[in-house]
Short mmCIF file of C-alpha atoms in Angstrom, two decimals:
data_model
loop_
_atom_site.label_atom_id
_atom_site.label_comp_id
_atom_site.label_asym_id
_atom_site.label_seq_id
_atom_site.Cartn_x
_atom_site.Cartn_y
_atom_site.Cartn_z
CA SER A 1 -4.09 -22.23 51.77
CA SER A 2 -0.28 -22.66 51.43
CA PHE A 3 2.92 -21.12 52.13
CA CYS A 4 6.62 -21.35 50.70
CA TYR A 5 9.19 -20.83 53.77
CA ALA A 6 12.40 -19.35 51.94
CA ASP A 7 14.84 -21.06 53.43
CA SER A 8 15.81 -25.03 52.65
CA ARG A 9 19.17 -25.10 54.78
CA ASN A 10 17.13 -23.85 57.94
CA ALA A 11 15.81 -27.00 59.79
CA PRO A 12 14.32 -25.31 63.47
CA GLY A 13 12.60 -22.81 60.69
CA ARG A 14 11.24 -25.51 58.25
CA SER A 15 9.87 -27.48 61.77
CA LEU A 16 8.19 -24.28 63.17
CA LEU A 17 6.43 -23.72 59.64
CA LEU A 18 5.30 -27.11 59.89
CA LYS A 19 3.72 -26.60 63.34
CA ILE A 20 2.23 -23.61 62.00
CA ALA A 21 0.49 -25.35 59.02
CA GLY A 22 -1.15 -27.75 61.25
CA MET A 23 -2.21 -24.88 63.61
CA ARG A 24 -3.42 -22.96 60.41
CA ASP A 25 -4.87 -25.57 58.80
CA LEU A 26 -2.59 -25.22 56.00
CA GLN A 27 -2.42 -28.24 53.25
CA LYS A 28 1.11 -27.45 51.48
CA VAL A 29 4.18 -25.99 53.06
CA HIS A 30 7.22 -25.61 50.18
CA ILE A 31 10.33 -25.61 51.13
CA MET A 32 12.37 -23.76 48.92
CA SER A 33 16.03 -21.66 49.25
CA ALA A 34 15.74 -17.75 49.74
CA SER A 35 17.36 -17.60 45.82
CA SER A 36 14.67 -19.53 44.48
CA ARG A 37 11.91 -17.41 45.21
CA THR A 38 10.42 -17.72 41.04
CA SER A 39 10.65 -21.79 41.54
CA ALA A 40 7.48 -22.87 40.26
CA ALA A 41 6.53 -24.84 43.62
CA CYS A 42 5.27 -21.71 44.82
CA ILE A 43 3.10 -20.74 42.43
CA SER A 44 0.51 -22.10 44.92
CA GLY A 45 1.08 -19.47 47.54
CA PRO A 46 2.80 -16.71 49.03
CA VAL A 47 6.53 -16.98 50.41
CA ILE A 48 7.09 -16.70 54.32
CA CYS A 49 10.07 -15.31 55.60
CA GLY A 50 11.16 -16.50 59.09
CA SER A 51 9.92 -12.77 60.90
CA CYS A 52 6.42 -13.56 60.17
CA ALA A 53 7.00 -17.50 60.89
CA GLU A 54 7.85 -16.03 64.27
CA ARG A 55 4.60 -13.76 64.59
CA LEU A 56 2.50 -16.50 63.51
CA TYR A 57 4.14 -19.04 66.11
CA SER A 58 3.78 -16.47 68.63
CA TYR A 59 0.28 -15.73 68.12
CA GLN A 60 -0.47 -19.35 68.28
CA GLN A 61 1.79 -20.38 71.31
CA ARG A 62 1.15 -17.79 73.74
CA ALA A 63 2.51 -19.87 76.50
CA VAL A 64 4.71 -18.48 79.33
CA GLY A 65 8.42 -19.06 78.27
CA ALA A 66 7.61 -20.49 74.79
CA LYS A 67 9.85 -19.23 72.44
CA PRO A 68 9.95 -19.92 68.43
CA PRO A 69 13.57 -21.14 67.35
CA GLN A 70 15.82 -18.62 65.82
CA MET A 71 15.96 -18.73 62.03
CA GLY A 72 18.91 -18.30 59.81
CA GLN A 73 19.37 -14.71 58.10
CA ASP A 74 18.45 -16.32 54.55
CA ALA A 75 14.77 -16.34 55.97
CA TYR A 76 14.61 -13.14 56.37
CA ASP A 77 15.73 -12.41 52.67
CA THR A 78 12.02 -11.90 50.79
CA CYS A 79 8.82 -12.42 52.01
CA ASP A 80 5.28 -12.03 50.50
CA LEU A 81 3.58 -10.84 53.77
CA GLN A 82 6.18 -8.21 54.28
CA SER A 83 6.39 -7.22 50.43
CA SER A 84 4.68 -3.48 50.32
CA THR A 85 2.53 -4.82 47.17
CA ASP A 86 0.84 -7.41 49.03
CA GLU A 87 0.12 -5.70 52.30
CA SER A 88 -3.48 -7.07 52.14
CA GLU A 89 -1.62 -10.28 53.10
CA ALA A 90 0.17 -8.66 56.29
CA GLN A 91 -3.08 -6.64 57.66
CA GLU A 92 -4.89 -10.21 57.80
CA MET A 93 -2.15 -10.99 60.11
CA PRO A 94 -4.28 -11.50 63.67
CA GLN A 95 -3.01 -8.98 66.38
CA GLU A 96 -4.65 -9.28 69.69
CA VAL A 97 -6.72 -11.99 71.31
CA LYS A 98 -9.82 -11.61 72.96
CA LEU A 99 -9.81 -13.16 76.44
CA SER A 100 -12.71 -15.28 77.77
CA SER A 101 -14.68 -14.53 80.72
CA VAL A 102 -15.15 -17.51 83.73
CA THR A 103 -18.96 -17.71 82.44
CA GLN A 104 -17.70 -18.03 78.40
CA SER A 105 -14.42 -20.18 79.54
CA THR A 106 -17.14 -22.98 81.77
CA VAL A 107 -19.50 -23.13 78.95
CA ASN A 108 -16.65 -23.81 76.11
CA LEU A 109 -15.38 -26.40 78.46
CA VAL A 110 -18.78 -28.01 79.04
CA LYS A 111 -18.83 -27.81 75.12
CA ASN A 112 -15.25 -29.60 74.89
CA ILE A 113 -16.11 -32.16 77.44
CA VAL A 114 -19.69 -33.03 76.34
CA GLY A 115 -19.70 -35.51 73.50
CA ALA A 116 -19.90 -38.72 72.21
CA GLY A 117 -18.29 -40.51 75.31
CA MET A 118 -21.73 -40.31 77.21
CA LEU A 119 -23.56 -42.62 74.84
CA SER A 120 -21.25 -45.55 76.63
CA LEU A 121 -22.00 -44.83 80.06
CA PRO A 122 -25.28 -46.72 80.54
CA HIS A 123 -23.48 -49.79 79.22
CA GLY A 124 -20.80 -49.11 82.12
CA VAL A 125 -23.81 -49.04 84.80
CA ALA A 126 -24.59 -52.50 83.49
CA ALA A 127 -21.26 -53.69 83.67
CA VAL A 128 -21.38 -52.84 87.98
CA SER A 129 -24.57 -54.68 88.43
CA ALA A 130 -28.31 -55.11 86.78
CA SER A 131 -29.74 -54.28 90.06
CA PRO A 132 -31.33 -50.42 90.02
CA GLN A 133 -29.00 -50.54 93.30
CA ALA A 134 -26.10 -49.76 90.94
CA VAL A 135 -27.72 -46.51 89.99
CA ALA A 136 -26.37 -44.53 93.86
CA PRO A 137 -22.38 -45.80 93.38
CA SER A 138 -22.67 -45.08 89.81
CA LEU A 139 -23.57 -41.35 90.97
CA ILE A 140 -21.44 -41.39 93.75
CA LEU A 141 -18.36 -42.24 91.13
CA THR A 142 -19.04 -39.76 88.53
CA PHE A 143 -19.01 -36.79 90.77
CA LEU A 144 -15.68 -38.20 92.25
CA ALA A 145 -14.48 -38.79 88.56
CA ALA A 146 -15.63 -35.12 87.54
CA VAL A 147 -13.86 -33.71 91.01
CA PHE A 148 -10.34 -35.45 90.25
CA SER A 149 -10.39 -34.97 86.31
CA ALA A 150 -11.08 -31.01 87.07
CA TYR A 151 -8.24 -31.15 89.79
CA GLY A 152 -6.24 -33.01 86.90
CA PHE A 153 -7.09 -30.23 84.13
CA VAL A 154 -5.78 -27.36 86.93
CA LEU A 155 -2.53 -29.24 87.42
CA ILE A 156 -2.03 -29.58 83.92
CA ALA A 157 -2.18 -25.67 82.74
CA GLN A 158 -0.27 -25.08 85.95
CA ALA A 159 2.82 -27.51 85.08
CA CYS A 160 2.44 -26.39 81.39
CA GLU A 161 2.90 -22.40 82.28
CA ALA A 162 5.91 -23.06 84.61
CA THR A 163 7.83 -25.31 82.12
CA GLY A 164 6.75 -23.19 79.13
CA GLU A 165 4.92 -25.93 77.25
CA SER A 166 2.27 -24.92 75.32
CA THR A 167 0.19 -27.93 74.65
CA TYR A 168 -0.52 -31.32 76.78
CA THR A 169 0.17 -33.28 73.71
CA ARG A 170 3.75 -32.23 73.27
CA VAL A 171 4.31 -33.84 76.81
CA TRP A 172 2.20 -36.80 76.29
CA ALA A 173 2.81 -37.55 72.44
CA VAL A 174 2.06 -41.07 72.24
CA ALA A 175 -0.58 -41.38 74.19
CA CYS A 176 -2.43 -38.27 72.75
CA LEU A 177 -1.77 -40.05 69.32
CA ALA A 178 -3.49 -43.06 70.70
CA LYS A 179 -6.49 -40.98 72.06
CA ALA A 180 -7.05 -39.46 68.81
CA ALA A 181 -6.67 -42.55 66.83
CA ILE A 182 -9.35 -44.08 69.25
CA GLY A 183 -11.56 -41.11 68.87
CA CYS A 184 -11.34 -41.45 65.06
CA ILE A 185 -12.40 -45.16 65.12
CA SER A 186 -15.42 -44.46 67.85
CA PHE A 187 -16.87 -41.79 65.27
CA SER A 188 -16.48 -44.22 62.11
CA MET A 189 -18.22 -47.38 64.63
CA ILE A 190 -21.15 -44.59 65.79
CA LEU A 191 -21.92 -43.52 62.24
CA GLY A 192 -21.96 -47.07 61.31
CA ASP A 193 -24.50 -48.20 63.81
CA CYS A 194 -26.73 -45.30 64.08
CA ILE A 195 -27.14 -44.90 59.80
CA SER A 196 -27.82 -48.81 59.46
CA LEU A 197 -30.23 -48.19 62.04
CA MET A 198 -32.01 -45.35 60.66
CA LEU A 199 -32.00 -47.44 57.19
CA ALA A 200 -33.14 -50.32 58.68
CA PRO A 201 -37.03 -49.48 58.01
CA LEU A 202 -36.06 -48.92 53.97
CA ASN A 203 -35.42 -52.99 53.47
CA LEU A 204 -32.62 -51.93 51.29
CA PRO A 205 -29.88 -54.32 50.21
CA ALA A 206 -27.06 -55.08 53.10
CA VAL A 207 -24.59 -54.22 50.19
CA ILE A 208 -25.84 -50.47 50.87
CA ALA A 209 -27.46 -50.67 54.34
CA SER A 210 -25.15 -52.68 56.61
CA ARG A 211 -23.18 -51.64 59.42
CA ASP A 212 -19.61 -52.24 57.10
CA ALA A 213 -21.24 -51.08 53.93
CA VAL A 214 -22.42 -47.49 55.73
CA ILE A 215 -18.85 -47.33 57.02
CA LEU A 216 -17.09 -47.62 53.83
CA LEU A 217 -19.38 -45.73 52.04
CA MET A 218 -19.23 -42.74 54.87
CA THR A 219 -15.61 -42.56 54.75
CA ILE A 220 -15.32 -42.70 50.82
CA VAL A 221 -18.12 -40.21 50.02
CA VAL A 222 -18.40 -37.44 52.84
CA LEU A 223 -15.23 -38.43 55.45
CA TYR A 224 -12.17 -38.34 52.99
CA PRO A 225 -13.48 -34.93 51.42
CA LEU A 226 -14.31 -33.34 54.71
CA CYS A 227 -10.91 -34.00 55.84
CA SER A 228 -9.04 -32.73 52.61
CA MET A 229 -10.62 -29.69 52.85
CA LYS A 230 -8.07 -27.04 52.82
CA SER A 231 -9.52 -25.57 55.69
CA PHE A 232 -11.76 -26.32 58.60
CA ALA A 233 -12.87 -23.02 59.15
CA PRO A 234 -16.41 -23.60 57.39
CA LEU A 235 -16.90 -26.23 59.83
CA ALA A 236 -16.90 -23.91 62.84
CA LYS A 237 -20.48 -22.73 62.08
CA PHE A 238 -21.63 -25.97 62.80
CA SER A 239 -20.21 -26.39 66.45
CA LEU A 240 -23.78 -25.13 67.73
CA LEU A 241 -25.30 -28.13 66.31
CA GLY A 242 -22.91 -30.25 67.83
CA VAL A 243 -24.34 -29.03 71.25
CA LEU A 244 -28.06 -29.42 70.42
CA SER A 245 -27.52 -32.83 69.33
CA ASN A 246 -25.97 -33.57 72.55
CA PHE A 247 -28.77 -31.89 74.91
CA TYR A 248 -31.57 -33.19 72.70
CA ILE A 249 -30.20 -36.91 73.32
CA CYS A 250 -30.28 -36.35 76.62
CA ALA A 251 -33.60 -34.87 76.92
CA PHE A 252 -34.20 -38.19 74.94
CA VAL A 253 -32.86 -40.72 76.92
CA VAL A 254 -34.55 -39.10 80.49
CA LEU A 255 -38.16 -39.48 78.30
CA ARG A 256 -37.95 -42.50 76.93
CA CYS A 257 -37.10 -43.73 80.85
CA TRP A 258 -39.69 -41.71 82.29
CA ASP A 259 -42.45 -42.60 79.43
CA HIS A 260 -41.96 -46.04 80.29
CA SER A 261 -42.18 -47.08 76.26
CA TYR A 262 -39.68 -49.40 76.50
CA GLN A 263 -41.01 -50.79 79.97
CA LYS A 264 -43.54 -54.11 80.53
CA GLY A 265 -46.55 -53.06 78.25
CA GLY A 266 -44.71 -49.95 76.54
CA SER A 267 -45.62 -49.25 73.26
CA LEU A 268 -42.19 -49.63 72.04
CA LEU A 269 -40.88 -52.85 74.21
CA ALA A 270 -41.82 -55.25 71.07
CA ALA A 271 -39.74 -53.54 68.20
CA ALA A 272 -36.52 -53.12 70.64
CA PRO A 273 -33.71 -54.72 69.89
CA ALA A 274 -33.48 -56.73 73.36
CA ALA A 275 -35.80 -56.94 76.03
CA PRO A 276 -34.88 -54.57 79.46
CA GLN A 277 -33.17 -56.95 81.85
CA PHE A 278 -32.88 -56.01 85.69
CA ALA A 279 -31.82 -58.63 88.53
CA ALA A 280 -32.76 -57.83 92.01
CA PRO A 281 -30.95 -56.57 94.91
CA THR A 282 -28.14 -58.01 95.86
CA GLY A 283 -26.89 -55.65 98.81
CA ALA A 284 -25.03 -52.07 98.80
CA TRP A 285 -21.88 -54.17 99.51
CA HIS A 286 -21.70 -56.69 96.60
CA THR A 287 -22.78 -53.54 94.53
CA VAL A 288 -19.80 -51.37 95.77
CA MET A 289 -17.08 -53.99 95.68
CA SER A 290 -18.22 -55.26 91.88
CA PRO A 291 -15.13 -55.06 89.40
CA GLY A 292 -17.38 -54.09 87.05
CA LEU A 293 -17.05 -50.41 89.08
CA SER A 294 -13.53 -50.34 86.93
CA VAL A 295 -14.99 -50.42 83.73
CA LEU A 296 -17.17 -47.64 84.53
CA LEU A 297 -14.41 -45.27 85.90
CA SER A 298 -12.59 -46.48 82.59
CA ILE A 299 -15.54 -45.29 80.51
CA LEU A 300 -16.03 -41.74 82.96
CA ALA A 301 -12.23 -41.34 81.94
CA THR A 302 -12.73 -41.07 78.43
CA ALA A 303 -15.88 -38.95 78.56
CA PHE A 304 -14.08 -36.55 80.93
CA LEU A 305 -10.83 -36.37 78.73
CA ALA A 306 -10.40 -33.04 77.75
CA HIS A 307 -7.13 -32.39 79.37
CA TYR A 308 -4.88 -31.50 76.45
CA ASN A 309 -7.04 -28.03 75.84
CA ALA A 310 -5.83 -26.72 79.37
CA PRO A 311 -3.18 -25.01 78.70
CA LEU A 312 -5.11 -23.42 75.55
CA PHE A 313 -8.47 -22.62 78.51
CA LEU A 314 -5.52 -21.06 81.10
CA GLU A 315 -4.17 -18.91 78.12
CA GLN A 316 -7.70 -17.77 76.74
CA LEU A 317 -8.98 -16.91 80.33
CA ALA A 318 -9.01 -13.31 81.26
CA PRO A 319 -7.20 -12.56 84.74
CA ASP A 320 -8.85 -11.04 87.74
CA PRO A 321 -8.94 -7.40 87.19
CA LYS A 322 -8.08 -6.77 90.99
CA THR A 323 -5.09 -9.30 90.98
CA GLY A 324 -3.88 -9.56 87.72
CA LYS A 325 -3.81 -13.73 88.31
CA LYS A 326 -6.05 -16.31 86.74
CA ASP A 327 -5.40 -19.14 89.04
CA LYS A 328 -8.18 -19.23 91.31
CA ARG A 329 -10.93 -18.12 88.40
CA PHE A 330 -9.10 -21.17 86.28
CA VAL A 331 -10.17 -23.38 89.41
CA VAL A 332 -13.36 -22.32 89.34
CA VAL A 333 -13.85 -22.54 85.50
CA SER A 334 -12.69 -26.35 85.88
CA VAL A 335 -14.67 -26.96 88.84
CA LEU A 336 -18.24 -25.80 87.24
CA GLY A 337 -17.10 -27.15 83.75
CA PHE A 338 -16.17 -30.83 85.06
CA CYS A 339 -18.90 -30.87 87.22
CA THR A 340 -21.67 -29.60 84.92
CA ALA A 341 -20.35 -31.91 82.53
CA GLY A 342 -20.99 -34.56 85.14
CA LEU A 343 -24.99 -33.76 85.66
CA ILE A 344 -25.33 -33.99 81.97
CA PHE A 345 -23.32 -37.58 81.87
CA SER A 346 -25.40 -38.47 84.94
CA LEU A 347 -28.95 -38.06 83.36
CA VAL A 348 -27.92 -40.03 80.44
CA MET A 349 -26.33 -42.77 82.28
CA VAL A 350 -29.44 -43.36 85.14
CA GLY A 351 -31.77 -42.69 82.03
CA GLY A 352 -30.57 -45.52 80.01
CA PHE A 353 -29.67 -47.85 82.55
CA LEU A 354 -33.49 -47.57 84.05
CA THR A 355 -34.61 -48.40 80.71
CA PHE A 356 -33.03 -50.92 79.33
CA GLY A 357 -30.75 -52.49 82.55
CA SER A 358 -28.29 -55.15 82.09
CA SER A 359 -29.18 -54.88 78.17
CA CYS A 360 -27.98 -51.69 77.69
CA MET A 361 -25.34 -52.10 74.60
CA GLY A 362 -22.20 -50.00 74.14
CA LEU A 363 -24.03 -47.27 72.28
CA ILE A 364 -27.41 -47.01 74.28
CA LEU A 365 -28.96 -45.21 70.77
CA ASN A 366 -28.39 -48.94 69.32
CA ASN A 367 -31.01 -49.88 72.48
CA TYR A 368 -33.56 -47.92 70.75
CA ALA A 369 -36.32 -49.12 68.21
CA ALA A 370 -35.78 -48.56 64.48
CA ILE A 371 -39.23 -47.38 64.49
CA ASP A 372 -38.80 -44.88 67.39
CA SER A 373 -39.04 -41.49 65.63
CA LEU A 374 -37.40 -39.56 68.64
CA ALA A 375 -34.59 -42.54 68.50
CA LEU A 376 -34.36 -41.71 64.76
CA LEU A 377 -33.84 -38.07 65.60
CA ALA A 378 -31.45 -38.38 68.14
CA ARG A 379 -29.43 -40.56 65.74
CA ALA A 380 -29.72 -37.95 62.87
CA ALA A 381 -28.57 -35.42 65.62
CA ILE A 382 -25.21 -37.56 66.45
CA VAL A 383 -24.56 -38.29 62.51
CA LEU A 384 -24.57 -34.69 61.94
CA SER A 385 -22.68 -33.43 64.73
CA LEU A 386 -19.94 -36.39 64.47
CA VAL A 387 -19.62 -35.67 60.58
CA THR A 388 -18.68 -32.02 61.08
CA ALA A 389 -16.74 -32.95 64.27
CA TYR A 390 -14.77 -35.72 62.73
CA PRO A 391 -12.06 -33.84 60.40
CA LEU A 392 -11.18 -31.70 63.53
CA VAL A 393 -10.56 -35.31 65.36
CA PHE A 394 -8.99 -36.64 62.27
CA LEU A 395 -6.88 -33.33 62.16
CA SER A 396 -5.38 -33.60 65.71
CA LEU A 397 -4.73 -37.43 64.45
CA ARG A 398 -2.60 -36.26 61.27
CA LYS A 399 -0.79 -33.59 63.35
CA GLN A 400 0.27 -36.45 66.05
CA VAL A 401 1.28 -38.83 63.34
CA LEU A 402 3.40 -36.09 61.81
CA GLU A 403 5.24 -35.27 65.34
CA ILE A 404 6.11 -38.68 66.01
CA LEU A 405 7.44 -39.49 62.43
CA GLY A 406 9.69 -36.19 62.58
CA SER A 407 11.03 -34.50 59.21
CA LYS A 408 10.36 -38.03 56.40
CA GLY A 409 6.87 -38.31 57.70
CA ALA A 410 6.30 -34.14 57.14
CA ASP A 411 8.14 -34.42 54.01
CA PHE A 412 6.11 -37.09 52.47
CA ALA A 413 2.49 -35.29 53.86
CA ASN A 414 3.77 -32.08 52.05
CA GLN A 415 4.82 -34.18 48.92
CA ARG A 416 1.46 -36.18 48.95
CA PRO A 417 -1.13 -35.01 51.28
CA ARG A 418 -3.56 -36.74 49.91
CA ALA A 419 -1.91 -40.06 50.59
CA MET A 420 -1.47 -39.49 53.81
CA THR A 421 -4.98 -38.57 54.39
CA ILE A 422 -5.97 -42.00 52.67
CA ALA A 423 -3.73 -44.15 54.42
CA LEU A 424 -4.87 -42.75 57.79
CA LEU A 425 -8.47 -43.22 56.77
CA ALA A 426 -8.15 -46.67 55.53
CA GLY A 427 -6.40 -47.68 58.81
CA VAL A 428 -9.21 -46.22 61.06
CA THR A 429 -11.76 -47.73 58.91
CA ALA A 430 -10.38 -51.41 58.61
CA VAL A 431 -10.01 -51.40 62.65
CA ALA A 432 -14.07 -49.90 62.95
CA PHE A 433 -14.98 -52.79 60.73
CA LYS A 434 -13.36 -55.10 63.10
CA LEU A 435 -14.72 -53.89 66.61
CA ARG A 436 -18.59 -53.79 67.44
CA ASN A 437 -18.99 -52.73 70.99
CA LEU A 438 -18.46 -48.98 71.66
CA GLY A 439 -18.58 -49.52 75.42
CA VAL A 440 -15.60 -51.84 75.27
CA VAL A 441 -13.89 -49.56 73.23
CA ALA A 442 -14.71 -46.84 75.16
CA ALA A 443 -13.57 -48.64 78.47
CA LEU A 444 -10.60 -50.07 76.98
CA ALA A 445 -9.42 -46.52 75.82
CA GLY A 446 -10.12 -45.29 79.48
CA ALA A 447 -8.10 -48.21 81.28
CA SER A 448 -5.36 -47.86 79.11
CA LEU A 449 -5.13 -44.30 78.10
CA GLY A 450 -7.55 -42.27 80.10
CA THR A 451 -6.65 -43.04 83.57
CA PHE A 452 -3.06 -42.35 82.71
CA LEU A 453 -4.04 -38.59 80.97
CA VAL A 454 -6.68 -37.71 83.26
CA TYR A 455 -5.04 -39.17 86.86
CA VAL A 456 -1.56 -40.21 86.24
CA ALA A 457 0.00 -37.76 84.17
CA PRO A 458 -1.42 -34.50 85.68
CA ALA A 459 0.10 -35.18 88.92
CA LEU A 460 3.81 -36.59 87.38
CA MET A 461 3.83 -33.45 85.78
CA VAL A 462 3.07 -30.88 88.45
CA MET A 463 5.81 -33.12 90.88
CA GLY A 464 8.67 -32.89 88.59
CA ALA A 465 7.81 -29.37 87.90
CA GLN A 466 8.06 -29.18 91.48
CA ARG A 467 11.56 -31.00 91.58
CA ARG A 468 12.93 -29.06 89.33
CA GLY A 469 11.88 -25.74 91.11
CA LEU A 470 9.66 -24.24 88.33
CA VAL A 471 6.62 -24.82 90.80
CA ALA A 472 6.50 -23.89 94.55
CA GLN A 473 6.78 -27.07 96.89
CA PRO A 474 3.47 -26.85 98.63
CA GLU A 475 3.31 -25.72 102.09
CA GLY A 476 1.22 -25.31 105.25
CA PRO A 477 -1.89 -27.81 105.91
CA ALA A 478 -3.50 -27.48 102.49
CA GLY A 479 -0.44 -27.82 100.70
CA GLN A 480 0.53 -30.86 102.55
CA LEU A 481 -3.21 -32.14 101.54
CA ALA A 482 -2.44 -31.23 97.93
CA ARG A 483 0.62 -33.08 97.71
CA ALA A 484 -0.57 -36.33 99.25
CA VAL A 485 -3.43 -36.33 96.44
CA GLN A 486 -1.06 -36.03 93.87
CA ILE A 487 0.93 -39.05 94.96
CA PHE A 488 -2.45 -40.82 95.50
CA LEU A 489 -3.11 -40.08 92.19
CA VAL A 490 -0.66 -42.08 90.56
CA PRO A 491 -1.53 -45.26 91.96
CA LEU A 492 -5.10 -44.72 91.64
CA GLY A 493 -4.56 -43.99 88.01
CA LEU A 494 -2.15 -47.28 87.33
CA GLY A 495 -4.53 -49.25 89.63
CA LEU A 496 -7.84 -48.27 87.65
CA GLY A 497 -6.23 -49.16 84.26
CA VAL A 498 -5.05 -52.61 84.98
CA ILE A 499 -7.97 -53.55 86.35
CA GLY A 500 -10.01 -51.93 83.87
CA CYS A 501 -8.17 -53.58 81.10
CA ILE A 502 -8.86 -56.84 82.89
CA GLN A 503 -12.24 -56.60 83.02
CA CYS A 504 -12.26 -55.50 79.76
CA LEU A 505 -10.65 -58.00 77.96
CA LYS A 506 -12.73 -60.65 79.73
#
């Protein structure tokens, strides 16, 4: 659960070990000199030398051209991992990574994409039009967003591989920090909304059952202990729960649209927080030209955003046994993964909108009656899923903050890890108190960050790599078309971002 680094004078070594600590969920990293092996600061964990640090780093960061910084000689003087008296620690060092097939990688990618972001999509369609005619252009936009997102996913993996960067977050650290923060804020908002609705039939006092009270109690009683865990490995077993909850929510939304429980004469209409509202058809051209399309595209950018993991998926994909290359297989994984996620998004988006029309709230589960037993199960499912996923998103936020703060922030986090956790959770909780509409948050996040990370950044990365000679210049008709698409993505993403932000703030 902790390591001591045996070289206090070597700054590259300290930075390297802090990165290892983040990847291995270590809560304490003690920096000491090689001559202070018996220091009381190291009672809580073994000493690690530069050699083993490099081995750990190489295992975690197996990108092409990525090399760990060189250590000082003092860093190799003594090491518990190499000690003959502690061979069991050395035996635990991972030696080989099992690569994934196309099917396995596709399934993992769908799991990575599909999440709470889909719960705001019906609100995005309602921003386009209250007419059922909005469904057709919304489905087309979802398909196009899936294709362009897959293309950006491929570009990022290619650019990171060519430049030797092993993670997308290193390239756009500030944007990824903001995305992680918004993820934690959105999770807290969903937990507050869903749990308060689950408690509503019990008529409990507002001091316990109100939205703000739920967010505060959940943060103190549940989220803080989980985020303070020394290792998040036990949470991995709950990953299947998140997948099952997403499929259940999708099936539930489609079922309620099909059985007309919330339509005129439906058994649950009277108990719904807001009655469904639809407008008369206004013409296909009016719908297509609606400024609300930018809101939907912004929410789609947030929903499809999994691009920070593109290098990891490429790294862990098994190469073609005939050619030994991964590029074509990775394209297949990207297209299948994003299009499958797009199909799931479409079901939730269309099902929710055709049930409630312009009354769709930012979190579609808030539209369903508190007495709806199937809705109760859907809320319980998303709550359990988010509670187990929250610490992992919070870890990403913490790592991004530490990278931006540099050595001073890292030293503070090492000396007072709980204070860092409390400070970040307090900030997230305070913002979640103020924000009420998840749809606006998702749209604004997509407009200001998602469109940049999904459309603009991948194109800039690959074109930059081409200018430096790290990636071959496109040739032939296909290559020129690819170049044109890359150039087109930059103004497209910037334009969608500006228009989306304006629409969200109206």
